[in-house]
């Protein structure tokens, strides 16, 4: 969702802010703006639409100031517009604020501030912060204490970066439930809501904790608690390749990230098998404690939820532990049965999804052990869980998750094996065999990626449809849900997924001449059942696209298009079958002229409820 950048140093801020905002575009936004401090005043420029539009406008001004803040906004309070874009300013225009998150008590604060004579220029919740800082600054004449005082009045989530015309070169930042990272580079000090915005300039960063305050100047960064006591927070070194933010010759990030998946599988598995036994030390639970677990909840949203559906089959199948998979926004508002022997597994690529975080907190209050599975080191999900598995996907830029999904599926597969190992349900020899086959999927995915001709052909046949149905059984059902979501997200083609056995109970009514039915029809214990569903679909005129196992020539009789994938054990079929569906969704989106990496209305991290 929204993104924050800030810079103070030896160089002109304008270009650095635009570059940082461009790096944050992947998160999804509808407007952008900057505030640059120059000659004892703040120049604030905002534009609706893309960062390139803002850059175009800024080119006419050519500000030379060396301190500034910038923002990409994804509208929550107030429609996307120039007036609602950040930075927001005080009445006098001498204080500018950018904000990520939601200020829940903004309506009361706004009324209170208007009562004291403040004039509001936007419909946003954020603007109250600018006026609160203004009032506190009038009392103290100190930006840092003014920001702390203003933050103490806010209920909700916030990452805040504030500049003041009377304190040249100073940026004050603080946060609660919304990420802020601060870094020091050779040419100045940087702040952002996401490391990627400053990765070229600063690789040793501090991930601010809730309530901490950072004061950035051209000379360096000082950290404080809310009471103003100095802090010395730990520094994290970021070792991603800089090219994580580049397309590396691919036409879009999504395709690049799809092609990174064999590497993700290998990296996620590296070092996990030692002397024939699985080890996930980061989980910080002894085999005895793992053995006590008698119920598992996987909680997540969107694609991460689909990874959970796949895991359910494995956790129940191998470890024989009852496993429920729930969307976090439901879990957090009901009264789930949780005991001290319940394990809650929270899955989140970004590690900052608001509903998933709330569900983690709720589960821990109720006494559950919580494991996080996330892609982002130091993210709120990682920090707030009892143990964490990192998915090793590296930064994912395209809004639609692909490589992080595969990383989640592989991590959850390891967790299922670990639970089965602890419970004595899988012998060492079985674990070794499974691990080897799991590792082999990296090469199998490479083979799928090497030849996408059948996918392209099927995509061309389906691109003009208005709706599509994805079906499968068992693992195939879980994969279908993800396939349909991918297609919806990036091509805006309506798609639904069903467990194929449900066809006769309703969705079959949709099928008429040429209606696309995409089926996961790989060799599995339910293969024949899926084939029956294909026959029923074909009999009603459907255009069937089948994802099938190499060597299965019979399937051609039931499908218009067949996409073959290598033969794998059913437990690992979700890994291989998901890949052609990612390519399929992308190919349709490209054919329909859609923006593959930044689909409309979507944000990469959903940090509000
Ligand atoms: O960062 P998270 O994994 O917690 O995000 C959850 C969903 O918002 C996310 O998976 C979303 O569905 C993606 N757009 C999927 O492509």
XYZ file of C-alpha atoms and ligand atoms in Angstrom:
625
model
C 0.000 0.000 0.000
C 1.385 3.486 0.769
C 5.125 4.133 0.676
C 7.397 6.551 2.514
C 10.818 7.859 1.511
C 13.022 10.550 3.003
C 16.544 11.866 2.503
C 18.799 14.439 4.090
C 22.412 14.775 3.023
C 24.891 16.287 0.658
C 22.963 15.781 -2.580
C 19.808 17.320 -3.995
C 16.820 15.488 -2.542
C 14.491 15.700 -5.551
C 16.061 12.946 -7.653
C 16.674 10.682 -4.660
C 13.049 10.957 -3.555
C 11.717 10.218 -7.039
C 14.016 7.211 -7.359
C 12.878 5.907 -3.983
C 9.214 6.434 -4.825
C 9.708 4.648 -8.142
C 11.133 1.677 -6.247
C 7.997 1.669 -4.091
C 5.588 1.746 -7.028
C 5.187 -2.025 -6.847
C 3.265 -1.665 -3.599
C 0.297 -0.113 -5.394
C -0.717 3.564 -5.132
C -2.898 6.192 -6.735
C -1.067 9.468 -6.073
C 2.357 10.692 -5.020
C 4.005 13.752 -3.578
C 7.125 15.255 -2.059
C 8.020 18.036 0.378
C 11.468 19.539 -0.139
C 13.002 21.950 2.276
C 14.739 24.870 0.626
C 15.818 28.295 1.866
C 13.906 28.044 5.144
C 10.612 26.975 3.529
C 8.907 23.769 2.408
C 7.909 23.216 -1.208
C 5.172 20.603 -1.460
C 4.224 19.095 -4.816
C 1.616 16.332 -5.171
C 0.119 14.636 -8.198
C -2.651 12.127 -8.758
C -1.458 9.123 -10.775
C 1.986 7.772 -11.411
C 5.317 8.824 -9.917
C 6.474 9.620 -13.467
C 3.818 12.380 -13.555
C 5.150 13.818 -10.325
C 8.708 13.629 -11.685
C 7.584 15.457 -14.821
C 6.117 18.288 -12.743
C 9.165 18.480 -10.500
C 11.418 18.819 -13.543
C 9.878 22.289 -14.102
C 10.866 23.424 -10.614
C 14.266 21.828 -10.265
C 14.448 22.215 -6.493
C 17.963 22.243 -5.123
C 17.077 21.475 -1.470
C 18.969 18.590 0.099
C 16.350 17.427 2.600
C 12.887 16.094 1.836
C 10.214 13.462 2.268
C 8.030 11.692 -0.295
C 5.041 9.398 -0.405
C 2.976 7.124 -2.608
C -0.654 6.987 -1.400
C -3.205 4.210 -1.736
C -6.517 5.852 -0.866
C -8.320 4.824 2.311
C -9.832 8.075 3.650
C -10.801 10.314 0.791
C -10.677 9.535 -2.909
C -7.453 9.555 -4.914
C -6.764 13.245 -5.650
C -4.048 15.860 -5.513
C -5.532 17.366 -2.352
C -5.540 14.029 -0.569
C -2.044 13.032 -1.664
C 0.744 13.292 0.921
C 2.703 15.184 2.235
C 0.121 17.014 4.326
C 1.007 20.301 5.888
C 0.274 22.429 8.923
C -1.853 25.573 8.612
C 1.300 27.671 8.297
C 2.782 25.279 5.730
C 5.978 25.014 7.754
C 5.510 21.378 8.789
C 4.981 18.492 6.362
C 4.032 14.925 7.215
C 3.903 11.661 5.284
C 2.070 8.752 6.864
C 1.457 5.054 6.271
C -1.313 3.284 8.171
C -4.672 4.415 9.470
C -5.436 6.889 12.234
C -8.584 5.445 13.740
C -9.474 8.437 15.925
C -8.919 11.000 13.180
C -12.554 12.171 13.168
C -12.462 13.203 16.856
C -9.021 14.767 16.460
C -10.095 16.651 13.366
C -13.127 18.088 15.126
C -10.995 19.044 18.121
C -8.372 20.732 15.917
C -10.970 22.591 13.850
C -12.429 23.808 17.158
C -9.031 25.332 17.920
C -8.930 27.113 14.581
C -7.036 24.690 12.320
C -8.047 24.682 8.676
C -8.057 21.329 6.861
C -7.240 21.024 3.172
C -7.878 17.307 2.612
C -10.257 14.486 3.535
C -7.475 12.288 4.859
C -6.915 10.889 8.321
C -3.246 11.884 8.005
C -3.751 15.615 8.016
C -4.576 15.602 11.736
C -0.971 14.547 12.374
C 0.369 17.656 10.623
C -1.832 19.925 12.742
C -1.021 18.067 15.958
C 2.701 18.451 15.289
C 2.125 22.128 14.524
C 0.466 22.695 17.903
C 3.103 20.784 19.829
C 5.895 22.574 17.962
C 4.403 25.929 18.898
C 4.738 24.869 22.562
C 8.183 23.268 22.478
C 10.017 24.622 19.429
C 11.481 21.133 19.035
C 10.444 18.914 16.141
C 11.364 15.636 17.798
C 9.331 16.180 20.944
C 6.490 17.647 18.863
C 6.318 14.474 16.760
C 6.392 12.268 19.862
C 3.609 14.313 21.438
C 1.496 14.194 18.276
C 2.022 10.436 17.966
C 0.850 9.960 21.543
C -2.550 11.332 20.490
C -2.968 8.880 17.618
C -4.894 5.638 17.853
C -4.271 3.187 15.028
C -1.273 2.346 12.890
C 1.301 4.800 11.693
C 4.691 5.183 10.143
C 5.403 8.922 10.163
C 8.147 11.051 8.630
C 8.060 14.759 9.387
C 10.059 17.801 8.249
C 9.896 21.351 9.537
C 11.024 24.512 7.756
C 12.541 25.821 11.015
C 14.807 22.801 11.498
C 16.701 22.571 8.207
C 18.160 19.186 7.313
C 16.193 17.319 10.005
C 13.701 14.501 9.430
C 11.965 12.955 12.434
C 10.358 9.531 12.075
C 8.424 7.223 14.332
C 6.101 4.276 13.957
C 3.474 1.968 15.389
C 2.370 -1.155 13.520
C 3.666 0.177 10.220
C 7.219 -0.465 9.012
C 9.919 2.187 8.950
C 13.568 1.531 8.126
C 16.350 4.020 8.531
C 19.801 3.849 6.943
C 23.018 5.776 6.753
C 24.823 5.992 3.405
C 28.005 7.660 2.195
C 26.095 10.761 1.039
C 23.496 11.170 3.763
C 20.700 9.620 5.831
C 17.705 7.796 4.446
C 14.301 6.651 5.657
C 11.749 4.473 3.907
C 8.859 2.189 4.620
C 10.629 -0.546 2.646
C 14.354 -1.235 2.376
C 14.109 -1.498 -1.382
C 13.650 2.273 -1.696
C 17.157 2.913 -0.399
C 18.992 -0.294 -1.291
C 21.458 1.441 -3.619
C 22.551 3.917 -0.964
C 22.331 2.195 2.407
C 22.745 -1.495 3.141
C 23.124 -1.308 6.912
C 19.710 -0.373 8.177
C 17.754 -0.152 11.398
C 14.237 -1.517 11.372
C 12.505 0.839 13.776
C 10.478 -0.831 16.530
C 7.095 0.456 17.678
C 7.446 3.656 19.669
C 11.051 4.277 18.661
C 11.992 7.639 17.195
C 14.786 8.409 14.736
C 16.205 11.860 14.069
C 17.940 12.037 10.695
C 20.431 14.755 9.818
C 22.996 14.931 7.000
C 25.617 13.817 9.515
C 23.851 10.688 10.760
C 20.900 9.147 12.548
C 20.167 9.189 16.270
C 17.611 6.880 17.893
C 15.461 7.534 20.951
C 12.616 6.047 22.932
C 9.383 7.967 23.443
C 10.801 9.642 26.559
C 13.777 10.945 24.584
C 16.355 8.513 25.998
C 19.020 7.574 23.436
C 18.873 4.038 22.015
C 21.325 1.840 20.172
C 19.069 -0.440 18.093
C 20.516 -3.427 16.198
C 21.659 -2.865 12.626
C 20.563 -5.288 9.898
C 22.743 -5.806 6.857
C 20.799 -6.212 3.606
C 22.550 -8.553 1.212
C 20.077 -8.749 -1.673
C 21.392 -8.220 -5.142
C 20.721 -4.688 -6.273
C 19.212 -6.214 -9.409
C 16.289 -7.433 -7.312
C 14.759 -4.097 -8.252
C 15.589 -4.489 -11.950
C 13.827 -6.616 -14.540
C 17.026 -8.319 -15.677
C 16.008 -8.546 -19.318
C 12.468 -9.818 -18.646
C 9.545 -7.715 -19.902
C 8.018 -7.544 -16.428
C 8.858 -8.411 -12.832
C 6.228 -11.127 -12.700
C 7.905 -13.158 -15.439
C 11.297 -12.600 -13.885
C 9.994 -13.777 -10.516
C 8.273 -16.833 -12.011
C 11.641 -17.788 -13.494
C 13.393 -17.377 -10.149
C 11.363 -20.195 -8.619
C 13.855 -23.038 -9.051
C 16.365 -20.922 -7.102
C 13.739 -20.228 -4.413
C 13.106 -23.957 -3.958
C 16.824 -24.679 -3.651
C 17.499 -21.823 -1.238
C 14.503 -22.657 0.948
C 15.707 -26.243 1.287
C 19.406 -25.473 1.742
C 20.805 -26.760 5.010
C 17.551 -28.297 6.219
C 18.553 -31.971 6.153
C 21.342 -33.028 8.442
C 22.273 -36.658 9.096
C 18.957 -37.742 7.616
C 16.875 -35.617 9.986
C 15.047 -32.412 9.204
C 16.113 -29.335 11.106
C 14.385 -25.991 11.344
C 16.253 -24.439 14.251
C 14.564 -21.040 13.909
C 11.320 -22.572 15.151
C 12.869 -22.891 18.578
C 10.805 -25.930 19.612
C 12.278 -29.226 20.754
C 11.088 -32.476 19.120
C 9.259 -33.212 22.395
C 7.383 -29.903 22.227
C 6.567 -30.499 18.565
C 5.262 -33.937 19.465
C 2.744 -32.368 21.855
C 1.053 -30.333 19.117
C -2.422 -31.706 18.552
C -4.076 -29.050 16.396
C -2.781 -26.737 13.688
C -4.362 -23.578 12.301
C -2.869 -22.010 9.226
C -3.938 -18.378 9.013
C -3.235 -16.139 6.051
C -4.805 -14.037 3.316
C -4.997 -14.303 -0.475
C -2.307 -16.356 -2.100
C -0.740 -17.171 1.271
C -4.056 -18.706 2.295
C -3.884 -20.944 -0.765
C -0.419 -22.100 0.300
C -2.106 -23.020 3.588
C -4.733 -25.119 1.781
C -1.931 -27.111 0.193
C -0.240 -27.552 3.573
C -3.399 -28.910 5.164
C -3.204 -31.965 2.918
C 0.386 -32.571 3.980
C 0.066 -31.860 7.703
C -2.952 -34.115 8.027
C -1.626 -36.680 5.581
C 1.862 -37.079 7.016
C 1.707 -35.891 10.621
C -1.926 -36.929 11.220
C -2.628 -33.685 13.081
C -6.000 -31.990 12.443
C -5.305 -28.827 10.482
C -7.661 -25.960 9.736
C -6.849 -23.261 7.232
C -8.543 -19.948 7.712
C -8.432 -16.496 6.202
C -7.013 -14.233 8.875
C -9.843 -11.706 8.624
C -12.288 -14.424 9.732
C -10.066 -16.085 12.302
C -9.480 -12.840 14.186
C -13.183 -12.190 14.728
C -14.356 -15.589 15.837
C -13.671 -17.654 18.861
C -11.380 -20.453 17.674
C -10.592 -23.390 19.927
C -7.038 -22.802 21.061
C -5.156 -24.651 23.772
C -1.475 -24.568 24.776
C -0.881 -27.488 22.399
C -2.312 -25.631 19.414
C 0.121 -24.450 16.764
C -0.851 -21.423 14.717
C 1.093 -20.992 11.490
C 0.826 -17.458 10.119
C 1.787 -17.194 6.453
C 2.513 -13.810 4.914
C 4.825 -12.831 2.093
C 5.102 -9.221 3.224
C 4.979 -10.013 6.909
C 2.864 -6.926 7.425
C -0.676 -7.892 6.439
C -2.930 -6.239 9.011
C -5.414 -9.105 9.400
C -2.704 -11.734 9.705
C -0.884 -9.686 12.327
C -4.066 -9.180 14.321
C -4.744 -12.930 14.165
C -1.210 -13.665 15.415
C -1.693 -11.364 18.392
C -5.062 -12.869 19.172
C -3.721 -16.424 18.952
C -0.830 -15.648 21.275
C -3.106 -14.027 23.843
C -5.143 -17.225 23.753
C -2.031 -19.256 24.508
C -1.132 -20.735 21.111
C 2.403 -21.145 19.870
C 2.734 -19.096 16.673
C 5.105 -19.827 13.791
C 5.479 -17.219 11.085
C 6.300 -18.037 7.484
C 7.337 -14.870 5.752
C 9.579 -13.506 3.065
C 10.642 -10.341 4.832
C 13.376 -10.434 7.433
C 12.522 -8.410 10.521
C 8.922 -7.902 9.400
C 6.144 -7.621 12.017
C 5.082 -11.241 11.389
C 8.667 -12.381 12.003
C 9.020 -10.278 15.124
C 5.699 -11.146 16.674
C 5.839 -14.913 16.138
C 7.477 -17.413 18.487
C 9.483 -18.843 15.596
C 9.860 -17.994 11.931
C 10.752 -19.682 8.656
C 11.965 -17.334 5.942
C 10.894 -18.299 2.440
C 14.109 -17.126 0.738
C 12.243 -15.772 -2.262
C 14.080 -12.436 -1.978
C 12.176 -9.275 -2.608
C 9.041 -9.827 -4.685
C 8.149 -6.771 -6.724
C 5.184 -7.829 -8.864
C 1.962 -7.378 -6.914
C 0.796 -10.857 -7.834
C 2.691 -13.358 -5.719
C 4.458 -16.153 -7.553
C 7.904 -16.994 -6.229
C 6.948 -16.166 -2.646
C 3.964 -18.528 -2.978
C 6.254 -21.346 -4.042
C 8.602 -20.491 -1.182
C 5.647 -20.708 1.201
C 4.526 -24.054 -0.179
C 8.034 -25.488 0.163
C 8.408 -24.083 3.697
C 5.044 -25.480 4.742
C 6.004 -28.821 3.217
C 9.110 -28.826 5.399
C 7.004 -27.964 8.433
C 4.612 -30.832 7.695
C 7.574 -33.204 7.402
C 9.045 -31.864 10.633
C 5.793 -32.448 12.514
C 5.542 -35.958 11.064
C 9.141 -36.612 12.068
C 8.527 -35.372 15.628
C 5.411 -37.518 15.920
C 7.212 -40.565 14.584
C 4.816 -40.825 11.641
C 7.589 -40.668 9.065
C 10.759 -42.705 9.422
C 14.184 -41.224 8.735
C 14.408 -43.137 5.461
C 11.046 -41.736 4.367
C 12.056 -38.204 5.307
C 15.246 -38.586 3.283
C 13.361 -39.838 0.257
C 10.727 -37.119 0.464
C 13.361 -34.453 0.895
C 15.223 -35.659 -2.184
C 12.049 -35.628 -4.265
C 11.134 -32.205 -2.940
C 14.563 -30.912 -3.955
C 14.056 -32.445 -7.424
C 11.068 -30.160 -8.001
C 13.548 -27.319 -8.620
C 14.738 -29.035 -11.765
C 11.202 -30.026 -12.743
C 10.093 -26.409 -12.493
C 13.063 -25.456 -14.669
C 11.798 -27.865 -17.314
C 8.313 -26.361 -17.174
C 9.766 -22.884 -17.576
C 11.933 -23.934 -20.499
C 8.939 -24.642 -22.729
C 5.852 -22.499 -22.394
C 4.505 -23.008 -25.914
C 1.457 -24.991 -24.762
C 0.678 -22.417 -22.089
C 0.840 -19.574 -24.607
C -1.427 -21.453 -27.005
C -4.028 -22.141 -24.308
C -3.842 -18.533 -23.107
C -4.470 -17.184 -26.600
C -7.520 -19.437 -26.877
C -8.932 -18.129 -23.581
C -7.948 -14.468 -23.667
C -11.291 -13.159 -24.922
C -13.422 -15.091 -22.474
C -15.380 -13.160 -19.882
C -15.218 -15.860 -17.251
C -13.360 -19.074 -16.501
C -13.661 -21.999 -14.135
C -10.709 -23.711 -12.467
C -11.251 -27.198 -11.087
C -9.270 -29.899 -9.355
C -9.469 -32.386 -6.530
C -7.248 -32.841 -3.500
C -4.021 -30.965 -4.135
C -5.485 -29.979 -7.489
C -8.365 -28.136 -5.779
C -5.965 -26.028 -3.727
C -3.926 -25.276 -6.838
C -7.108 -24.288 -8.706
C -7.933 -21.602 -6.149
C -4.551 -20.022 -6.645
C -4.776 -20.334 -10.444
C -8.120 -18.517 -10.466
C -6.857 -15.786 -8.145
C -3.798 -15.161 -10.329
C -5.963 -14.847 -13.425
C -8.430 -12.465 -11.767
C -5.738 -10.296 -10.264
C -3.739 -9.497 -13.329
C -6.059 -9.996 -16.316
C -9.368 -8.807 -14.756
C -10.987 -11.862 -16.301
C -13.522 -13.255 -13.868
C -12.426 -16.674 -12.647
C -13.777 -19.031 -10.048
C -12.284 -22.161 -8.591
C -14.127 -25.216 -7.366
C -13.288 -28.591 -5.981
C -14.216 -30.585 -9.087
C -16.624 -32.796 -7.146
C -18.766 -29.715 -6.596
C -19.354 -29.203 -10.323
C -22.731 -30.918 -10.368
C -23.845 -28.961 -7.339
C -23.941 -25.661 -9.157
C -21.041 -24.407 -11.269
C -21.802 -26.740 -14.151
C -24.687 -24.404 -14.938
C -22.112 -21.864 -16.125
C -20.818 -24.068 -18.893
C -21.839 -23.495 -22.460
C -20.106 -23.447 -25.825
C -16.476 -22.310 -25.530
C -16.558 -21.652 -21.775
C -12.987 -22.153 -20.455
C -12.566 -24.883 -17.849
C -9.019 -25.153 -16.560
C -8.478 -28.468 -14.823
C -5.665 -29.839 -12.715
C -5.721 -33.360 -14.128
C -2.344 -34.703 -13.062
C -1.900 -38.384 -12.202
C -3.081 -38.721 -8.628
C -5.386 -40.973 -6.629
C -8.324 -38.871 -7.877
C -7.263 -38.687 -11.530
C -10.213 -40.739 -12.832
C -12.673 -38.580 -10.947
C -11.233 -35.425 -12.482
C -11.430 -37.014 -15.940
C -15.149 -37.628 -15.350
C -15.574 -33.957 -14.549
C -13.789 -33.092 -17.785
C -16.125 -35.343 -19.736
C -19.120 -33.619 -18.171
C -17.641 -30.250 -19.082
C -16.816 -31.239 -22.660
C -20.278 -32.692 -23.127
C -21.640 -29.191 -22.467
C -19.297 -27.468 -24.914
C -16.565 -26.297 -22.535
C -13.138 -25.462 -23.847
C -11.012 -27.595 -21.553
C -7.432 -26.750 -20.681
C -5.853 -29.629 -18.766
C -2.686 -29.522 -16.690
C -1.596 -33.132 -17.064
C 1.280 -35.462 -16.304
C 3.866 -36.042 -19.012
C 3.147 -39.258 -20.888
C -0.619 -39.138 -20.304
C -1.845 -39.322 -23.898
C -5.377 -40.385 -22.869
C -6.119 -36.944 -21.478
C -6.070 -35.512 -25.007
C -9.463 -37.118 -25.617
C -10.973 -34.927 -22.895
C -9.213 -31.616 -23.400
C -8.805 -28.978 -26.097
C -5.431 -27.895 -24.772
C -3.030 -29.970 -22.697
C -0.162 -28.492 -20.704
C 2.162 -31.273 -19.626
C 4.229 -31.118 -16.457
C 6.767 -33.654 -15.137
C 5.561 -36.558 -13.021
C 5.956 -35.957 -9.301
C 4.522 -37.501 -6.163
C 1.021 -36.108 -5.482
C 2.295 -34.374 -2.324
C 4.538 -32.181 -4.469
C 2.181 -31.711 -7.396
C 1.091 -28.282 -6.144
C 4.622 -27.022 -6.692
C 4.811 -28.091 -10.300
C 1.164 -27.538 -11.273
C 1.116 -23.951 -9.988
C 3.835 -22.803 -12.350
C 1.964 -23.234 -15.674
C -1.050 -21.526 -14.103
C 1.113 -18.515 -13.208
C 2.388 -18.403 -16.794
C -1.150 -18.869 -18.110
C -2.510 -15.927 -16.076
C 0.371 -13.723 -17.140
C 0.062 -14.648 -20.820
C -3.652 -13.777 -20.781
C -2.972 -10.501 -18.974
C -0.329 -9.551 -21.525
C -2.649 -10.500 -24.403
C -5.369 -8.308 -22.877
C -2.966 -5.377 -22.540
C -3.009 -5.300 -18.736
C -0.310 -3.923 -16.466
C 1.003 -7.268 -15.236
C 3.116 -5.960 -12.368
C 0.789 -3.338 -10.996
C -2.807 -4.463 -11.405
C -5.489 -1.897 -10.719
C -6.801 -1.477 -7.165
C -4.323 -3.910 -5.653
C -1.515 -3.239 -3.211
C 1.451 -5.460 -2.507
C 1.115 -5.205 1.254
C -2.324 -4.851 2.742
C -1.433 -2.999 5.897
C -4.953 -1.896 6.773
C -7.939 -4.003 7.638
O 1.863 -10.374 2.220
P 0.801 -11.434 2.389
O 1.237 -12.763 1.928
O 0.275 -11.477 3.799
O -0.380 -10.948 1.473
C -1.589 -11.635 1.417
C -2.373 -11.254 0.196
O -2.673 -9.890 0.230
C -1.616 -11.570 -1.094
O -1.285 -12.918 -1.165
C -2.461 -11.194 -2.307
O -3.530 -12.064 -2.434
C -1.574 -11.173 -3.543
N -1.965 -10.101 -4.396
C -1.593 -12.442 -4.298
O -1.046 -12.399 -5.552
